Short mmCIF file of C-alpha atoms in Angstrom, two decimals:
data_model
loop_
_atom_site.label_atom_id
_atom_site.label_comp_id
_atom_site.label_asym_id
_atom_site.label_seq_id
_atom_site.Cartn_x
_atom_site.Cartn_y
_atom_site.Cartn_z
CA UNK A 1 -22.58 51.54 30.87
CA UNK A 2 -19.26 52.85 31.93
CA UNK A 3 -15.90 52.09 30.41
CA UNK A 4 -14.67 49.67 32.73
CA UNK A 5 -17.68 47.44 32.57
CA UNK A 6 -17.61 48.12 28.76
CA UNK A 7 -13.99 46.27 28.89
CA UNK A 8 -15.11 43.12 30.96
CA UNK A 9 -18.00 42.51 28.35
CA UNK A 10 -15.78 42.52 25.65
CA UNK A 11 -13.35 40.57 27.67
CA UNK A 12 -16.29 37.96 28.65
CA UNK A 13 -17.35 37.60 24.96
CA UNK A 14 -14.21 36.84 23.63
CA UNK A 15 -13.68 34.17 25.87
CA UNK A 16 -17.00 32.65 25.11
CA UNK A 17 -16.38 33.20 21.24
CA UNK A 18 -13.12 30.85 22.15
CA UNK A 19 -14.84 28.81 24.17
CA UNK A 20 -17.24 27.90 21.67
CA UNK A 21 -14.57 27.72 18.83
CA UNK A 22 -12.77 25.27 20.97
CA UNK A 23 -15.71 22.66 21.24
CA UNK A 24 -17.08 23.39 17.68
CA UNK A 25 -13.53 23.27 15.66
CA UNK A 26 -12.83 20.80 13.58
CA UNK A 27 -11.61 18.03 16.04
CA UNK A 28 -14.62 17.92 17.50
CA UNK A 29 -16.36 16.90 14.16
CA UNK A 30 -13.66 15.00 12.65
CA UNK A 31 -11.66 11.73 13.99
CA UNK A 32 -8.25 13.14 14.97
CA UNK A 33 -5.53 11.25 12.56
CA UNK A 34 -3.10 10.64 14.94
CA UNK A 35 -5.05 7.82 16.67
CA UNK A 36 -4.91 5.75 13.79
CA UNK A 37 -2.13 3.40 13.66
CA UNK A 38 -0.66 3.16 10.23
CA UNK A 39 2.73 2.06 8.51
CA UNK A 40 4.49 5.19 8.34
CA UNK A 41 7.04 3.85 5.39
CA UNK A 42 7.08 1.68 1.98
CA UNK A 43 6.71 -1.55 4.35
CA UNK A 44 3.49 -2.91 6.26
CA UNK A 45 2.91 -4.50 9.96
CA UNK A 46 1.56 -7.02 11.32
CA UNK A 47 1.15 -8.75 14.81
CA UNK A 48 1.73 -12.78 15.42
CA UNK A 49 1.42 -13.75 19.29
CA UNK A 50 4.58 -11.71 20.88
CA UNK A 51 5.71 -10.42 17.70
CA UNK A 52 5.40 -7.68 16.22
CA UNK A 53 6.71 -6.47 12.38
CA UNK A 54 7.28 -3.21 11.54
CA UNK A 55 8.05 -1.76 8.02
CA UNK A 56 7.97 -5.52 6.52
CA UNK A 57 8.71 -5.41 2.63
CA UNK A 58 11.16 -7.76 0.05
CA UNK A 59 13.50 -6.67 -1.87
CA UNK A 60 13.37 -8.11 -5.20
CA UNK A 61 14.69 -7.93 -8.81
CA UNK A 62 11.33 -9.96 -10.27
CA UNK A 63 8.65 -12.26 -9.32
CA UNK A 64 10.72 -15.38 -10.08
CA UNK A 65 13.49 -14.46 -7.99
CA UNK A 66 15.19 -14.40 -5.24
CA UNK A 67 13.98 -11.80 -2.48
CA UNK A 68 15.27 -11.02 1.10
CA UNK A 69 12.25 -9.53 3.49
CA UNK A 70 13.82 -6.64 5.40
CA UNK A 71 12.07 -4.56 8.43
CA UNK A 72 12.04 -4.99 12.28
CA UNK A 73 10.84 -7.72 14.49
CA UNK A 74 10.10 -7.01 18.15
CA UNK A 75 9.39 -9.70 20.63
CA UNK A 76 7.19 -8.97 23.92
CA UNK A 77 7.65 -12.15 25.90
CA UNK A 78 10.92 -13.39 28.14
CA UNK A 79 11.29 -16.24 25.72
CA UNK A 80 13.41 -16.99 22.33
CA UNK A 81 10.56 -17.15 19.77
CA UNK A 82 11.37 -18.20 16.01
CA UNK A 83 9.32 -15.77 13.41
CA UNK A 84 9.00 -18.31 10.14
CA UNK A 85 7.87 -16.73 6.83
CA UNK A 86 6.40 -18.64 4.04
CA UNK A 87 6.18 -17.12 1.03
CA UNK A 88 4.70 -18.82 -2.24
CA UNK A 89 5.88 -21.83 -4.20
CA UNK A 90 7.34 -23.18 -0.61
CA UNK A 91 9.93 -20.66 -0.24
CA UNK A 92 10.48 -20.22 3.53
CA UNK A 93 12.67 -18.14 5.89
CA UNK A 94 13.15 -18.38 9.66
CA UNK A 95 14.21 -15.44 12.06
CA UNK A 96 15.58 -16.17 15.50
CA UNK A 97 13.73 -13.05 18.21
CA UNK A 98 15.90 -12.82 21.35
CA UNK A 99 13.29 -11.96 24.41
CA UNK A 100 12.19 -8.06 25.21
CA UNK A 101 14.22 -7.50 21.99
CA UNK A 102 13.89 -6.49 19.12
CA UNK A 103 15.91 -7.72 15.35
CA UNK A 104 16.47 -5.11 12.41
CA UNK A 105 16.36 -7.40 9.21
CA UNK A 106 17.96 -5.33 7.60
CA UNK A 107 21.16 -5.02 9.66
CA UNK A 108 21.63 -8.67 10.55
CA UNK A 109 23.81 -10.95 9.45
CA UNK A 110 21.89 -13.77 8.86
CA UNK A 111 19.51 -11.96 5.80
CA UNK A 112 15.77 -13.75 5.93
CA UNK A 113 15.79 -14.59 1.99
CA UNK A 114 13.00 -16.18 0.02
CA UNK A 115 13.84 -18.42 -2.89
CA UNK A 116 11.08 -16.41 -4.94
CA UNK A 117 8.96 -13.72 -4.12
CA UNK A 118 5.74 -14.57 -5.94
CA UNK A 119 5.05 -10.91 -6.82
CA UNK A 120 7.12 -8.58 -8.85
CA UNK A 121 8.63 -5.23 -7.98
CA UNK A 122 5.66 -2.53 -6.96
CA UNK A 123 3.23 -5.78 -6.16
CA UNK A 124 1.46 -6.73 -3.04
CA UNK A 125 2.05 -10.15 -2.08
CA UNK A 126 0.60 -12.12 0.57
CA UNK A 127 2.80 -13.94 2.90
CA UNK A 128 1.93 -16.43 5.86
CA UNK A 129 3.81 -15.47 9.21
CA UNK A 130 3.97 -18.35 12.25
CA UNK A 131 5.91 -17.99 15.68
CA UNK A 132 6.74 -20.74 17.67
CA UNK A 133 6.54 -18.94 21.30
CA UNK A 134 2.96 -19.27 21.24
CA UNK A 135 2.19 -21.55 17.90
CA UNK A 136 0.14 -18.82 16.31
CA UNK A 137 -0.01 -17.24 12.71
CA UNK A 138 -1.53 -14.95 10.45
CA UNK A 139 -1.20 -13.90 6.66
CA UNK A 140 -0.57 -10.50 5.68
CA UNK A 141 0.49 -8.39 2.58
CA UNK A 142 3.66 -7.31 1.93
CA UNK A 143 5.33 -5.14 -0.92
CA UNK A 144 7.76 -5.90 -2.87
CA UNK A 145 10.40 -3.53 -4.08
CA UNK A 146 13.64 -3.70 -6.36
CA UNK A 147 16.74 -1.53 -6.97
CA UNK A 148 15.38 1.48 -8.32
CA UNK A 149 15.21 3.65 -4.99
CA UNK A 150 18.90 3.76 -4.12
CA UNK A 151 18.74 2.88 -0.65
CA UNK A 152 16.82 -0.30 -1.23
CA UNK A 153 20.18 -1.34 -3.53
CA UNK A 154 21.83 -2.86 -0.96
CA UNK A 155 18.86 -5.07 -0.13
CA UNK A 156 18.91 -7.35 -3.08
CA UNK A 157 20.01 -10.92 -2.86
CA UNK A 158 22.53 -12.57 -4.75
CA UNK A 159 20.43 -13.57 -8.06
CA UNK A 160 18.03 -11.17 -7.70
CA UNK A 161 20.47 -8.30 -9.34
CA UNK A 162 18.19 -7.19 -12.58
CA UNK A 163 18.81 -9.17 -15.86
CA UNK A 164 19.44 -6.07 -18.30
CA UNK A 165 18.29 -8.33 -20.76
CA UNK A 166 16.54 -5.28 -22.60
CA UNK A 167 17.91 -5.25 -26.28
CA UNK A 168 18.36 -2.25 -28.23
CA UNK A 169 16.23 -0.82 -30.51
CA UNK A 170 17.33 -0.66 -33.96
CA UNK A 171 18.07 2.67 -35.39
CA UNK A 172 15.92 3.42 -38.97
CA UNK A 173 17.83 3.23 -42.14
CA UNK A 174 17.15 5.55 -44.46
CA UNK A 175 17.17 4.77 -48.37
CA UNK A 176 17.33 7.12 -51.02
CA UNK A 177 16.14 6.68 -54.62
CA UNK A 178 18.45 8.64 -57.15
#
């Protein structure tokens, strides 16, 4: 075998050796992880006829107060479609969804509050969601935060502020005998 064949063997074997590496790696075996859709932040998502919620989480000082739900509401149709929230012991908001659009929670105006959050900070709490564009609804889990990551501050409602009621803890005394 001369040299110049000698160089199109090697040539034709590496490119099968990466052939072969290319169909037997590791995608091939394994599901590839960016077809799964997942809530990329603190917050989950659901889906509720046109709507869609992304990054959905309350901000909350405790379980029995006050909490506003923050995250981003998209709507799909050509029609206004009211997102209501029910959280538990009847505490309720409703968010107004202009068509094709799409409403940051946490930038509007009008904050979505719930009178109590049924869970407290670093729970899961389960919340029913209802849109009146297509009278459907679903129930879905949502976390609930407080103050303590800085940017999440902002979030919490008027009564919701913690209470601080933690009360110091006494220093010892020391007694001496003489």
């Amino acid at each position: 075998m001369n040299r110049g064949q000698r160089g199109k063997l090697a040539m034709a074997t590496a490119a099968l050796g990466i052939a072969l590496l290319s169909v037997t790696g590791c995608g091939y075996i394994n599901p590839q992880s960016t077809g799964a859709e997942y809530a990329a932040s603190d917050g989950t998502q659901a889906n509720v006829g046109p709507l869609q919620l992304r990054n959905m989480m309350i901000i909350s000082a405790g379980e029995d107060k006050p909490g506003r739900v923050i995250g981003a509401v998209y709507n799909t149709s050509g029609e206004d479609v009211t997102l209501t929230i029910l959280g538990t012991a009847g505490s309720q908001t409703q968010v107004p969804v202009k068509p094709n659009s799409y409403t940051m929670l946490n930038d509007s105006t009008d904050e979505a509050i719930l009178s109590t959050t049924g869970g407290a900070p670093g729970s899961l709490v389960e919340v029913s969601i209802s849109e009146d564009g297509t009278n459907q609804d679903t129930k879905f889990k949502v976390p609930v935060l407080d103050g303590t990551i800085a940017d999440y501050q902002q979030y919490l409602p008027a009564g919701s502020e913690p209470t601080g009621t933690a009360t110091p803890t006494p220093s010892p005394t020391s007694t001496t005998d003489h």
